[in-house]
Coordinates of C-alpha atoms in Angstrom, one line a residue:
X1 CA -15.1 -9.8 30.3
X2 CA -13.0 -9.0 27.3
X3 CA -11.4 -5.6 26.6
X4 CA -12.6 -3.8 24.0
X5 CA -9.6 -2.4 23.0
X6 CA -8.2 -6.0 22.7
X7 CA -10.6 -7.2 20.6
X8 CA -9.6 -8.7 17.4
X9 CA -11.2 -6.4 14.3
X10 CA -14.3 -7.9 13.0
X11 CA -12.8 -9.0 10.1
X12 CA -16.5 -9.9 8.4
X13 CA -18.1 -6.5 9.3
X14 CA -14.7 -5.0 7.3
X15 CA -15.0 -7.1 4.4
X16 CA -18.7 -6.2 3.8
X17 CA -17.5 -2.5 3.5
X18 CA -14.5 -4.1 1.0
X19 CA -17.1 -5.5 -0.9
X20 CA -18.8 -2.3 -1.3
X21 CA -15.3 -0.5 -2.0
X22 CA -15.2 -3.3 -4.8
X23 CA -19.3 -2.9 -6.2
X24 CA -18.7 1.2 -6.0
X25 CA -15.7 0.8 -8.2
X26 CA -16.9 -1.8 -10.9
X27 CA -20.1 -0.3 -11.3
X28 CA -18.2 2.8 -12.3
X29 CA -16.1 1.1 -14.2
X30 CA -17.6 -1.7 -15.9
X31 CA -19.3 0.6 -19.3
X32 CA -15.5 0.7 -20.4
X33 CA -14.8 -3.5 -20.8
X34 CA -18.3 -3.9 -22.2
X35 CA -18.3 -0.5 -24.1
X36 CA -19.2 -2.3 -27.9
X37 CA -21.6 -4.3 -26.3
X38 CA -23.3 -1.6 -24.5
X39 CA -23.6 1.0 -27.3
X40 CA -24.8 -1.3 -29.7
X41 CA -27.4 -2.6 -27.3
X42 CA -28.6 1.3 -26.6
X43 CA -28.4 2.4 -30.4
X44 CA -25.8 4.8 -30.0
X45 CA -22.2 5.1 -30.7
X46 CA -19.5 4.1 -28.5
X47 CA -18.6 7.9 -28.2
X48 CA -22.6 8.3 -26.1
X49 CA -22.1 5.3 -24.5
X50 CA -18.7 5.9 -23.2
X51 CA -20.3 8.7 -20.8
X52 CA -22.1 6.7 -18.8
X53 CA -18.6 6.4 -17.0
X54 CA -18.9 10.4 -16.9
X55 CA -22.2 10.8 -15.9
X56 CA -21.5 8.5 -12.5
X57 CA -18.4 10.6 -11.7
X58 CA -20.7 13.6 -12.0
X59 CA -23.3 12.4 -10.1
X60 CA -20.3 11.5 -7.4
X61 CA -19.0 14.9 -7.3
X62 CA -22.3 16.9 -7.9
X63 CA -23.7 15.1 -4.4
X64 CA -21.2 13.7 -2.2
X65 CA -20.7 17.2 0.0
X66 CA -24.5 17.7 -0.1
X67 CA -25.5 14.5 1.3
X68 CA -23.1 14.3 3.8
X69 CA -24.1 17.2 5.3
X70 CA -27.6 16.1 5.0
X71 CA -27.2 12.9 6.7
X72 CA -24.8 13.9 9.5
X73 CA -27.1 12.6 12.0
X74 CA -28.3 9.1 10.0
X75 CA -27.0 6.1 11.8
X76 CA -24.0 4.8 9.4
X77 CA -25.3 1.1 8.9
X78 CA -28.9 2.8 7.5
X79 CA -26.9 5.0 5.5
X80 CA -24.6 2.3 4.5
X81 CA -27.9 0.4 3.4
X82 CA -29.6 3.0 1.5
X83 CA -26.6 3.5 -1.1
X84 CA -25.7 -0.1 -1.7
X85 CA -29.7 -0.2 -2.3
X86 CA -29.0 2.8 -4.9
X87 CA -26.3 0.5 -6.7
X88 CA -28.8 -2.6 -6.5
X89 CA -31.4 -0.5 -8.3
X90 CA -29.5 1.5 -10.4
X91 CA -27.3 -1.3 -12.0
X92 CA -31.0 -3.5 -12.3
X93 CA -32.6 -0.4 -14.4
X94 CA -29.4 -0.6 -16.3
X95 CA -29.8 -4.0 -16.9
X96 CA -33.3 -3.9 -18.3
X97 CA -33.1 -0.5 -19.9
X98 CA -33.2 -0.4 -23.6
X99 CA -33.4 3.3 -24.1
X100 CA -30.1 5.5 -23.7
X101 CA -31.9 8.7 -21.7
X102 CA -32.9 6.2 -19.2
X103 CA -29.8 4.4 -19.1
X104 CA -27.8 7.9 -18.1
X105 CA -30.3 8.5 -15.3
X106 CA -29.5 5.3 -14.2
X107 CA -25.6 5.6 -14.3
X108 CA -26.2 9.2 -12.5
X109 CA -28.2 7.9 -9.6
X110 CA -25.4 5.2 -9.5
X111 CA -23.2 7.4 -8.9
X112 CA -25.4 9.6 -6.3
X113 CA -25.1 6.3 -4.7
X114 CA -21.2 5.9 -4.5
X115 CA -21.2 9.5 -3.2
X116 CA -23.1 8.0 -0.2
X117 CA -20.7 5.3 0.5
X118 CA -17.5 6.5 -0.5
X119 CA -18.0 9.3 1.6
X120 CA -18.6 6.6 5.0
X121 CA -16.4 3.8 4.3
X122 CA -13.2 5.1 5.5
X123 CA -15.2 6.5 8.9
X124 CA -17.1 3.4 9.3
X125 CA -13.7 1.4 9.4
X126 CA -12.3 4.2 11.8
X127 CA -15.3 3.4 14.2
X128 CA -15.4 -0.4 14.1
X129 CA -11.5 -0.4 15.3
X130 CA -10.7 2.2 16.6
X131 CA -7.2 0.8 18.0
X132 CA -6.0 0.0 14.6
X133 CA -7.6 2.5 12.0
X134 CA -4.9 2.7 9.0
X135 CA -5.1 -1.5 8.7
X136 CA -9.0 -1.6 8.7
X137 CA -9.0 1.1 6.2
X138 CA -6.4 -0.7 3.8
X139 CA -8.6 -3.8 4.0
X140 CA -11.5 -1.8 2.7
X141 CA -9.8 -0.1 0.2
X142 CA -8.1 -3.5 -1.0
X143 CA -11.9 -3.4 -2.6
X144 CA -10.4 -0.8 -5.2
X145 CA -7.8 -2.6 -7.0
X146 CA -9.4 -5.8 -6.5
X147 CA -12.0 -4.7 -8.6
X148 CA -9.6 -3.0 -11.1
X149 CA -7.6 -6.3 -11.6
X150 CA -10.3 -8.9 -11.3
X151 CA -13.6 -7.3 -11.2
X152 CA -13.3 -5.6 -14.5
X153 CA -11.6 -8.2 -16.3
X154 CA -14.6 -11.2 -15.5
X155 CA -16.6 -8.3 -16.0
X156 CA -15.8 -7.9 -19.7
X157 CA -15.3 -11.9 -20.2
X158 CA -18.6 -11.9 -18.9
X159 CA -20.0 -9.2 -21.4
X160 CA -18.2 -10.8 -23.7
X161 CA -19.8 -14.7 -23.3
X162 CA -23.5 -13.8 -22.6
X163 CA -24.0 -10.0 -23.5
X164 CA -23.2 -6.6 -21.6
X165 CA -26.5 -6.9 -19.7
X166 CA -25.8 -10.0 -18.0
X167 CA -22.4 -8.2 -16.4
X168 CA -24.9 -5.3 -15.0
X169 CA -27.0 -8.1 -13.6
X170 CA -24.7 -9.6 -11.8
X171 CA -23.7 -6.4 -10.1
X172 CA -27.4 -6.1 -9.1
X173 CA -27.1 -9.7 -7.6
X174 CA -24.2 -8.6 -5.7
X175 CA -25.5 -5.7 -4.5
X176 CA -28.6 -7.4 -3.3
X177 CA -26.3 -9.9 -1.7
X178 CA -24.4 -6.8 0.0
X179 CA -27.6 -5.7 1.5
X180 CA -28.5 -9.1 3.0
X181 CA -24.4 -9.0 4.2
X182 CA -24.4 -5.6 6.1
X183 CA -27.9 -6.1 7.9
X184 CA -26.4 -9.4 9.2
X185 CA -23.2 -9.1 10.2
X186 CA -22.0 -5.0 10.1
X187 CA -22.7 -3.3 13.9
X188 CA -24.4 -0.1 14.0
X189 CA -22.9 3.0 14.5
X190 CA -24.8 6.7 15.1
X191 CA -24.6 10.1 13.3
X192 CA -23.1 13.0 14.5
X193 CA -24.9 13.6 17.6
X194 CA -24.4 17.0 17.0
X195 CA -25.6 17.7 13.6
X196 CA -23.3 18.8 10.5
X197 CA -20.5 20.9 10.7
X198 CA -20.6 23.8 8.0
X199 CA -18.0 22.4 4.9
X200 CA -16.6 26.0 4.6
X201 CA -15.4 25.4 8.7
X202 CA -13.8 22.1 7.7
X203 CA -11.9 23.9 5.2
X204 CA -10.0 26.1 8.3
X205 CA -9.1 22.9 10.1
X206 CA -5.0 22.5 9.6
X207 CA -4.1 19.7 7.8
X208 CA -7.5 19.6 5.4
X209 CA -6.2 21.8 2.6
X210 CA -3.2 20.6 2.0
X211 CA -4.7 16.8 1.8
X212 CA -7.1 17.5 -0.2
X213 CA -4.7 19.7 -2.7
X214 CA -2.3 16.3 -3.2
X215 CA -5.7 14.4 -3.3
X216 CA -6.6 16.7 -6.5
X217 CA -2.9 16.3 -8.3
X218 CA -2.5 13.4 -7.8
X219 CA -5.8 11.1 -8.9
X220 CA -5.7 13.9 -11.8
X221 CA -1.9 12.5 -12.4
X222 CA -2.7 9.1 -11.9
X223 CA -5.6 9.4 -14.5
X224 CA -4.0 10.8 -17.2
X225 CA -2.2 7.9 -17.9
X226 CA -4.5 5.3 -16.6
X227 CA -7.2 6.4 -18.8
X228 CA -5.6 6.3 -21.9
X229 CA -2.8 3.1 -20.6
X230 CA -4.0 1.0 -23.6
X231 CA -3.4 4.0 -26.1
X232 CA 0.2 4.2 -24.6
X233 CA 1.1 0.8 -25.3
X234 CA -0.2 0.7 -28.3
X235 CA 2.2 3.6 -29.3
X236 CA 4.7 1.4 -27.6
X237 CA 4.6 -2.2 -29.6
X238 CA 2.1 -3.9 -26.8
X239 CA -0.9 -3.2 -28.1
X240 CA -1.4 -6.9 -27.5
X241 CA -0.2 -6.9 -23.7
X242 CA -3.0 -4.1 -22.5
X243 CA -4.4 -7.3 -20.2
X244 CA -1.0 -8.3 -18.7
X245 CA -0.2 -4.8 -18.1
X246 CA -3.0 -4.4 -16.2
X247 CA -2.5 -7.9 -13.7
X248 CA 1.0 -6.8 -13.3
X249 CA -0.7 -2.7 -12.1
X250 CA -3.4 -4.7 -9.7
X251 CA -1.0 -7.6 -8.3
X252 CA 1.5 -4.5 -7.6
X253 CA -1.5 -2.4 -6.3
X254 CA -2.7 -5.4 -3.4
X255 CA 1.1 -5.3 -2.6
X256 CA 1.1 -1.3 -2.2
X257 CA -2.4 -1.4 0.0
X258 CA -0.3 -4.8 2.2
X259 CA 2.5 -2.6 2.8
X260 CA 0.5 0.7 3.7
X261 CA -2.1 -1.3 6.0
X262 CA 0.6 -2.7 8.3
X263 CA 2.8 0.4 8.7
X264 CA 0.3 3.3 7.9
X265 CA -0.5 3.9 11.9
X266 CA 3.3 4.4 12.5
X267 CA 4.3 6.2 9.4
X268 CA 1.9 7.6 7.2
X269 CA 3.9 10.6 6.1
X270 CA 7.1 8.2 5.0
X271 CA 4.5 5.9 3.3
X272 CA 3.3 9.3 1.3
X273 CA 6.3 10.1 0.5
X274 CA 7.4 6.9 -0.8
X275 CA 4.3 6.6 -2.9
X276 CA 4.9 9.7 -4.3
X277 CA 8.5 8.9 -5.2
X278 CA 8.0 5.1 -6.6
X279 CA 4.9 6.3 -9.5
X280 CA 7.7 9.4 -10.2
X281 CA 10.5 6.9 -10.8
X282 CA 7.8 4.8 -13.1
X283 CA 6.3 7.4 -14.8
X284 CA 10.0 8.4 -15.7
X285 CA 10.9 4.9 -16.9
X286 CA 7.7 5.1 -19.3
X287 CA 9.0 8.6 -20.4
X288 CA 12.4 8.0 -21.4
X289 CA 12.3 3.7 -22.1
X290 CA 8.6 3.5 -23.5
X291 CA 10.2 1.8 -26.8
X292 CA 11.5 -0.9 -24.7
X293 CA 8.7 -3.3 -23.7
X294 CA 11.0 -5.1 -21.3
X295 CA 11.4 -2.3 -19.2
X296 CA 7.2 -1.4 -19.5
X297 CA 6.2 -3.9 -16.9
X298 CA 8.9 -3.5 -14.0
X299 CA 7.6 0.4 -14.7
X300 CA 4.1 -0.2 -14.3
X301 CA 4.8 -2.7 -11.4
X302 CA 6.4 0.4 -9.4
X303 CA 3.6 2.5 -10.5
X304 CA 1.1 -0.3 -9.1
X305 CA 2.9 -0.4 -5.6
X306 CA 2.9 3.4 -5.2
X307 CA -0.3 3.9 -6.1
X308 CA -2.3 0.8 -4.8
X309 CA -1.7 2.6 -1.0
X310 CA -2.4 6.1 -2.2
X311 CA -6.5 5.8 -1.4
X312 CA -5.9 4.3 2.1
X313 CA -3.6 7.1 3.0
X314 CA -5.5 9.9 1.8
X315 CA -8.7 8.6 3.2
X316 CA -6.7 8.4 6.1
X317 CA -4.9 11.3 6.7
X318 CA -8.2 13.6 5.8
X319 CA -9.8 11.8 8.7
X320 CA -6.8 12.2 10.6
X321 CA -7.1 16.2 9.9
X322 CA -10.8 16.5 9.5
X323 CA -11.2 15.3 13.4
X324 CA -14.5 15.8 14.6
X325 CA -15.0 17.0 10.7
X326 CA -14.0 14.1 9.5
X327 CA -17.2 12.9 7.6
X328 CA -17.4 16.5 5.9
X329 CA -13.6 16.3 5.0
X330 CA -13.7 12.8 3.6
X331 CA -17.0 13.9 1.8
X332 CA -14.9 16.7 0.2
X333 CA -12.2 14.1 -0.9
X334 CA -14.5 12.3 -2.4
X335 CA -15.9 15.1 -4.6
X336 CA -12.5 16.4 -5.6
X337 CA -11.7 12.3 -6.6
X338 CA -14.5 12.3 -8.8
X339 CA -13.2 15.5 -9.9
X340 CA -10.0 14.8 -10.6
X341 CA -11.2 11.6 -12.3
X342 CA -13.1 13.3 -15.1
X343 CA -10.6 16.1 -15.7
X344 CA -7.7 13.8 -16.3
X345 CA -9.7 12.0 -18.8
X346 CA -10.5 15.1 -20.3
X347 CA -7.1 16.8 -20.0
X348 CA -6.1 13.2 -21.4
X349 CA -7.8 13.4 -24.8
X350 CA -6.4 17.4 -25.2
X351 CA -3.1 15.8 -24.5
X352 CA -3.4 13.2 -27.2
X353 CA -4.5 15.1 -29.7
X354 CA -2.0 17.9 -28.8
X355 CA 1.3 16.2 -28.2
X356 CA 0.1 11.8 -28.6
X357 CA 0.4 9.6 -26.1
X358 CA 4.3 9.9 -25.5
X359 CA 3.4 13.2 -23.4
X360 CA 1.4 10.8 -20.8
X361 CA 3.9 9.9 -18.3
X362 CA 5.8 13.1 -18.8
X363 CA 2.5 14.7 -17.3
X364 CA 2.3 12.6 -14.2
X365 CA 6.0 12.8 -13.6
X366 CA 5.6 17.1 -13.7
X367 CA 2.1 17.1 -11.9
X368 CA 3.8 14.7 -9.3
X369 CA 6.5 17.5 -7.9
X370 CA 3.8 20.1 -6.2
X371 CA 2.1 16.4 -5.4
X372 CA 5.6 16.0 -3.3
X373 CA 6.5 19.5 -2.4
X374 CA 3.1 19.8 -0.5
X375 CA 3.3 16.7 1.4
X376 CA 6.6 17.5 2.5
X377 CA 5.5 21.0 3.4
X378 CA 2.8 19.5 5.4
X379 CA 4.7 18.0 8.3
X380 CA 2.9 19.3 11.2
X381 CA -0.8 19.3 9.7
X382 CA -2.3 16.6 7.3
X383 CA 0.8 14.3 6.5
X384 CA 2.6 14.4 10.3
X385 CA 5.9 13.1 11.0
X386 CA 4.1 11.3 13.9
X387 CA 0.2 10.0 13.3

């Protein structure tokens, strides 16, 4: 009879929850490469249309505690179901819809939906190997940038070669796909036995605070920039290169998630650390050499390879901390994501029209030092010296 603690991961079950890393991330992202498209389509300006990506953060962050706590005791492969359904029929109303109110309640529910399974993927991986946790949560978070350097780009060609609707119809397809996927081939495993632990509790655990605190500084750092990357080259001369930029951010992003899913169970808090440090020194090159285009894309390749790992050893670390909290505590880093997400893009467009894009990486290299001084404070609780 085989071990189970020598079993080999089950590589397909892990890739259906990468797929739904990937669907989560490019149905939140996919209104911004078929934006024209999509506001013409809905008779409204590009302004209106443009929140449909801020109406599925918001209904992330409005739900993702909430839910949690309510389904504590679901099984995780029903739960699992029920939001890749939510994608399936949220992006198909989207597809169809030719009236903007309807459109938004759509996207919102969409994003109820990535509440759901942002909030279980990194504990589902946890459970299906439990001998090797850090690498079966790097190869579902490879779902992130995969989608950020591929899925959004055939996304937008997409748009662009048969209309904006057809890209939301294939996400449908996909997600109905998913659904087939995960009944087949993802093993079961239960709720909390003991029903939900009170989010207010999971705040006193040592180690939560100060993971989700960097969690908060850091996707806010990171999305500065990110959001308004194309307004930054422009200012730069490569206005024109917006496309290779962003190859050169995912390829270095799979190489950042490679690196932290073969050493994260050994040495998470040097992995941190090093993250931290590599999109500081690239977020200085843009600062000071942003007029030089030749030294743009080593820059963004450094800020790819730091940050592609950064999800995988967050999620990690808060269930690391979190313990028997961990679904509440990964719930909560989930909501201050989302967060984090729309204030950056807001604090973004203040910062524009306040100081231009020049101020951009200047931002994320200041928000980054409490991002580093708390991760090296935290060396007992939530970034260890040993996991």
């Amino acid at each position: 009879m085989t071990n189970p603690s020598t079993r080999k991961p089950p590589l397909t079950a892990l890739l259906a929850l990468t797929t739904a890393a990937f669907v989560t991330v490019l149905t939140e992202a996919l209104p911004a490469g078929v934006l024209p498209g999509m506001s013409a389509g809905l008779g409204v300006g590009e302004a209106a249309a443009g929140q449909a990506v801020t109406i599925y953060a918001l209904g992330t962050a409005l739900t993702a505690i909430p839910l949690s706590a309510a389904t504590a005791r679901w099984s995780r492969k029903r739960l699992l179901l029920t939001g890749v359904a939510g994608f399936a029929v949220a992006n198909t109303v989207t597809t169809l819809s030719a009236d903007y109110a309807l459109t938004m309640v759509a996207r919102f529910v969409a994003g109820v939906a990535a509440g759901v399974v942002w909030a279980l993927l990194a504990g589902y991986a946890r459970r299906l190997v439990p001998d090797d946790q850090g690498k079966a949560i790097a190869i579902v978070m490879a779902g992130i940038p995969l989608a950020l350097s591929l899925g959004i780009p055939a996304g937008t060609f997409l748009g662009g070669l048969l209309g904006w609707r057809s890209a939301f119809g294939v996400m449908s397809a996909i997600a109905v796909a998913l659904l087939v996927w995960i009944a087949a081939a993802v093993p079961d495993q239960p709720g909390r036995a003991g029903g939900r632990t009170p989010v207010l509790r999971t705040l006193t655990v040592p180690g939560v605070v100060p993971v989700l605190a960097v969690t908060l500084v850091f996707v806010l750092a990171h999305t500065v920039l990110y959001t308004y990357v194309a307004t930054f080259l422009a200012a730069a001369g490569m206005g024109d290169a917006v496309d290779v930029v962003l190859l050169v951010f995912g390829v270095a992003s799979m190489a950042g998630i490679g690196i932290a899913g073969a050493r994260i169970d050994r040495a998470l808090r040097t992995l941190m650390v090093a993250s931290t440090l590599l999109v500081a020194v690239a977020a200085a090159l843009l600062a000071v050499f942003a007029g030089g285009p030749a030294l743009v894309y080593p820059a963004v390749a450094l800020w790819g390879l730091g940050w592609g790992g950064v999800p995988t050893l967050l999620q990690t670390a808060a269930g690391n901390a979190g313990g028997e909290a961990a679904d509440n505590a990964q719930a909560m880093l989930v909501t201050l994501w989302n967060a984090a997400m729309a204030a950056g893009g807001v604090a973004g467009g203040f910062l524009l029209d306040a100081a231009g894009p020049a101020a951009f990486p200047w931002t994320l290299l200041v928000l980054l030092l409490p991002v580093l001084a708390v991760v090296l404070g935290a060396r007992r609780h939530g970034f260890p010296a040993r996991s």
